[in-house]
Short mmCIF file of C-alpha atoms in Angstrom, two decimals:
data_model
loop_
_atom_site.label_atom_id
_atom_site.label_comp_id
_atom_site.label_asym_id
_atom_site.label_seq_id
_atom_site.Cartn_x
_atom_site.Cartn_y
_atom_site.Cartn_z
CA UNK P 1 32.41 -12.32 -3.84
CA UNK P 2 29.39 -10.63 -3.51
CA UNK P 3 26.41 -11.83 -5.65
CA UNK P 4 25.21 -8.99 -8.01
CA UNK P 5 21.97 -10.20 -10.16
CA UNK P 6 21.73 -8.81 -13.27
CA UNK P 7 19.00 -5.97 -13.75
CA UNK P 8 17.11 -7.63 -16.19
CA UNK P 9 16.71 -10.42 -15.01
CA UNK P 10 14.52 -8.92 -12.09
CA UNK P 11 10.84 -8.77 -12.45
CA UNK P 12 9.46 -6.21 -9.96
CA UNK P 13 6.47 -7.40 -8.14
CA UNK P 14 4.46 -4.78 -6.44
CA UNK P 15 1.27 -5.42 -4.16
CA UNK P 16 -0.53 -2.18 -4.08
CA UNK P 17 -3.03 -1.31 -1.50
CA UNK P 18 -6.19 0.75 -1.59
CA UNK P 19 -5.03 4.05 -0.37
CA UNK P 20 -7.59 4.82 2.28
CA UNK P 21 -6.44 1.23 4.06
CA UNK P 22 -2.29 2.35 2.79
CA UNK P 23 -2.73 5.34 4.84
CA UNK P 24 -3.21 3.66 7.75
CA UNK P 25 -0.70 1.01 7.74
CA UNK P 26 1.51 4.00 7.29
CA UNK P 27 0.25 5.34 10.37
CA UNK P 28 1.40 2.40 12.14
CA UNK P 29 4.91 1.80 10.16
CA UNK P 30 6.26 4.85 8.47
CA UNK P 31 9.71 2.88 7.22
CA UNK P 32 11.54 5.77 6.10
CA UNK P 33 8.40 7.98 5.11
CA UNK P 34 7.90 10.71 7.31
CA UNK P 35 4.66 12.86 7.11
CA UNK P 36 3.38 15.90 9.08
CA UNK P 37 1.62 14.88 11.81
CA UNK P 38 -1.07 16.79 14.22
CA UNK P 39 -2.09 15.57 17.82
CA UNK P 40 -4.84 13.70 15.74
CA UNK P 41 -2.26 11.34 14.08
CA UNK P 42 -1.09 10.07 17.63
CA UNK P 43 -4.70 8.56 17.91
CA UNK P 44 -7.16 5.96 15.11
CA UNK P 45 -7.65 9.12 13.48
CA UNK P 46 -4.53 9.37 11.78
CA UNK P 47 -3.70 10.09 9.37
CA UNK P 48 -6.80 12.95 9.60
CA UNK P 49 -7.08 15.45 8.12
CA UNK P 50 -4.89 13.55 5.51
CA UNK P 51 -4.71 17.29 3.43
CA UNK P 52 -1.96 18.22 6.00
CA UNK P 53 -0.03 15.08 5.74
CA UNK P 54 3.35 16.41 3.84
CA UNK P 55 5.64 13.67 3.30
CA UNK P 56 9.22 13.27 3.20
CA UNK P 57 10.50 10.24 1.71
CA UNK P 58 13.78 9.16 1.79
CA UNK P 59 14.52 6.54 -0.82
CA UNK P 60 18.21 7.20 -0.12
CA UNK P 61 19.48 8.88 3.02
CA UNK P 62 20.99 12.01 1.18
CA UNK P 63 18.37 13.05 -1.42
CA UNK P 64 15.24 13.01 0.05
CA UNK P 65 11.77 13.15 -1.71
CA UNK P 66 8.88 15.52 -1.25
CA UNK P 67 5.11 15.26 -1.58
CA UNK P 68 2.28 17.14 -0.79
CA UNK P 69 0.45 14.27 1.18
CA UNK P 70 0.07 10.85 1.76
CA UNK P 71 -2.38 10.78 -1.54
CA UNK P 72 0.16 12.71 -3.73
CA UNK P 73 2.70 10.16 -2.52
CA UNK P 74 0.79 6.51 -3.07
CA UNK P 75 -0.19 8.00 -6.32
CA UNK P 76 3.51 8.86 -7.17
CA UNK P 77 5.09 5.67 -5.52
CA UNK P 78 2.47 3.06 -7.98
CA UNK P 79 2.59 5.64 -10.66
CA UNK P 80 6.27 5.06 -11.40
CA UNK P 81 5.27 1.12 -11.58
CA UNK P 82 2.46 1.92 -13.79
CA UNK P 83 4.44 4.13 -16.18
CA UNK P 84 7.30 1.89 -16.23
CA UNK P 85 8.84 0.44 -19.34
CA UNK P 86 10.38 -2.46 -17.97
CA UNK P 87 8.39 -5.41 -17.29
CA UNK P 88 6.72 -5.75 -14.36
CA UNK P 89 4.01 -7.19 -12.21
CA UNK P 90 1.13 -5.29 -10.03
CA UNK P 91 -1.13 -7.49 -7.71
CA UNK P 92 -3.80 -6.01 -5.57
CA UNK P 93 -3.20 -6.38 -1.97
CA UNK P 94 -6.99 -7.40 -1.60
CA UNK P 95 -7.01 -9.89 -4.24
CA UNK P 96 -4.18 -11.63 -2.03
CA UNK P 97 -5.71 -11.56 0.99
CA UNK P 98 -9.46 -12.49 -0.31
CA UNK P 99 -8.68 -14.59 -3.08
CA UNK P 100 -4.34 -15.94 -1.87
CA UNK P 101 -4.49 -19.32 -3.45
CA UNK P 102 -5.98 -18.27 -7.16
CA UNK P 103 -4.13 -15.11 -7.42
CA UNK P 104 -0.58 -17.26 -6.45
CA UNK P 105 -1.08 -19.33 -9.00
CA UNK P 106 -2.13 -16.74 -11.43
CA UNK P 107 1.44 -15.47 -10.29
CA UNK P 108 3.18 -18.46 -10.67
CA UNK P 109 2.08 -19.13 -14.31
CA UNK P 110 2.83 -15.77 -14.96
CA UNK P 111 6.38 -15.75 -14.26
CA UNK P 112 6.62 -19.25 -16.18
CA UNK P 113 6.33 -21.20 -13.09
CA UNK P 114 4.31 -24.24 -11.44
CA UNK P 115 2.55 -23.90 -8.53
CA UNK P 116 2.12 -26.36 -5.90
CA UNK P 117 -0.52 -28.78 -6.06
CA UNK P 118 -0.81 -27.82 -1.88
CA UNK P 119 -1.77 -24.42 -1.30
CA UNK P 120 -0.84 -23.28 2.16
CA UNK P 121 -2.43 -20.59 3.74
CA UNK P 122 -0.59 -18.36 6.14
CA UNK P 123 -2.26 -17.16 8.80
CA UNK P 124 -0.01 -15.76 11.29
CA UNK P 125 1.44 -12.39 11.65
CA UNK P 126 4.04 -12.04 8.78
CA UNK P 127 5.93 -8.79 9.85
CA UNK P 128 8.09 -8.14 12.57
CA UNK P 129 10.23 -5.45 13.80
CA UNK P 130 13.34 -7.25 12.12
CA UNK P 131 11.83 -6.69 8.89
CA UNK P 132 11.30 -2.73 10.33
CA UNK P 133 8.01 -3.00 11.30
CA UNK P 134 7.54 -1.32 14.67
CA UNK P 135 3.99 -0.45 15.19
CA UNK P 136 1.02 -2.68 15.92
CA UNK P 137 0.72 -5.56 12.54
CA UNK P 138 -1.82 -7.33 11.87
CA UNK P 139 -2.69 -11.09 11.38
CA UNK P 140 -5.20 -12.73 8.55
CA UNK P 141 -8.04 -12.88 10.68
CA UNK P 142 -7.64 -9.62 12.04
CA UNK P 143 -6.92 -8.11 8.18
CA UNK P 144 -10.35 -9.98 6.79
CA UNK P 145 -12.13 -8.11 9.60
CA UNK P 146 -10.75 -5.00 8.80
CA UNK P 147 -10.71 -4.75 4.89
CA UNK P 148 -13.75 -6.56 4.66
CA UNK P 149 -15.79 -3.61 5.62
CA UNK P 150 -16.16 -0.28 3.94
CA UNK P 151 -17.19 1.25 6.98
CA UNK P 152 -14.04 -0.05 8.40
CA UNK P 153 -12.03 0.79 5.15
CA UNK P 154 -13.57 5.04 5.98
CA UNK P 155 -13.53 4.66 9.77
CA UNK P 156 -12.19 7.78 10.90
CA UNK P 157 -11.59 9.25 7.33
CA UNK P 158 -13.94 13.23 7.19
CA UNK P 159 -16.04 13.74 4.14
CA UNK P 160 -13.48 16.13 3.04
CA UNK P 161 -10.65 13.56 4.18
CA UNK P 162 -12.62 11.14 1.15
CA UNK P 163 -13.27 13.84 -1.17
CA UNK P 164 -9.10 14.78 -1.31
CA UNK P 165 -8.30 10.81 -1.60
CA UNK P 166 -10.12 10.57 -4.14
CA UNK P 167 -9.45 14.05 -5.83
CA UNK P 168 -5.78 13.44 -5.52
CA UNK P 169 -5.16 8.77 -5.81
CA UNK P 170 -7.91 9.37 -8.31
CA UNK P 171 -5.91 11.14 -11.12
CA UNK P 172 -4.23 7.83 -11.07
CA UNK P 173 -5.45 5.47 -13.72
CA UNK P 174 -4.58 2.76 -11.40
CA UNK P 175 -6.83 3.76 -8.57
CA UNK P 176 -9.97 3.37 -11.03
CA UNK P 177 -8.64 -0.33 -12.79
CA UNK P 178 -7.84 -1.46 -9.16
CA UNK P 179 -11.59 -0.80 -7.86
CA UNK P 180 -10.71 1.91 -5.19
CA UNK P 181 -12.65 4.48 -6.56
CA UNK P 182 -15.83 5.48 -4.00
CA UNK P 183 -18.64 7.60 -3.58
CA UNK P 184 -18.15 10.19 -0.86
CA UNK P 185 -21.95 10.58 -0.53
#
């Protein structure tokens, strides 16, 4: 017999990710999102000029879902999480990977758990192409480095690029109360 939780006893927990940093992870492993891509998006630049990116995701194989970019689709994916009735929990990617220890806890209390008195870091890669990751993943080390720096964070990103991330994640309330919000200047 196949085990069937029930619903409500699930409590969704979604890390969300800034979406200039989202963007290109998505670059890297699509799953089943599929965006428009120019000879730019076969290079770092991708996913430049991120106002072309159309996306097709597929959340089941026959009724596929449609968004005018990469933007329009982070903000719609978190969105439904946001707006959401039911309860749930939304962690910031960062806050795992800058602060893992405090914000597991946090976590674990939340739920009406204990944590260990032992924290264990992970450091190693934690994705692998059995898990459908097939581009390049990184490590901790190697994701410090790279959302550590805004210049990294906008590396490759145009002016306009930033101005239509934050035009378009922006009219989420999320991307504001996470700290994404930037100036383009």
């Amino acid at each position: 017999r196949r085990f069937r939780p029930d619903p409500l006893s699930i409590l969704p927990v979604v890390v969300v990710k800034d979406p200039t940093t989202w963007m290109k992870s998505m670059c890297r492993n699509q799953y089943e999102c599929r965006f428009r891509h120019r000879p730019s998006h076969r290079s770092a630049a991708c996913p430049s000029p991120v106002k072309e990116t159309q996306t097709t995701m597929r959340y089941q194989p026959t009724k596929p879902s449609f968004y005018d970019s990469l933007p329009h689709f982070w903000r719609a994916w978190n969105g439904e999480y946001l707006n959401s009735t039911a309860p749930r929990l939304l962690i910031r990617f960062e806050d795992l990977l800058w602060n893992s220890e405090e914000t597991i806890r946090k976590v674990c209390t939340c739920v009406g758990g204990r944590p260990l008195r032992r924290f264990s870091q992970a450091h190693g890669v934690s994705k692998d192409a059995r898990l459908g990751h097939v581009g390049p993943v990184n490590d901790r080390a190697k994701a410090l480095r790279l959302y550590g720096s805004e210049a990294e964070r906008f590396r490759h990103y145009t002016r306009e690029d930033l101005e239509y991330v934050r035009d378009v994640a922006g009219a989420s309330p999320l991307f504001r109360a996470l700290g994404y919000d930037f100036d383009v200047d």
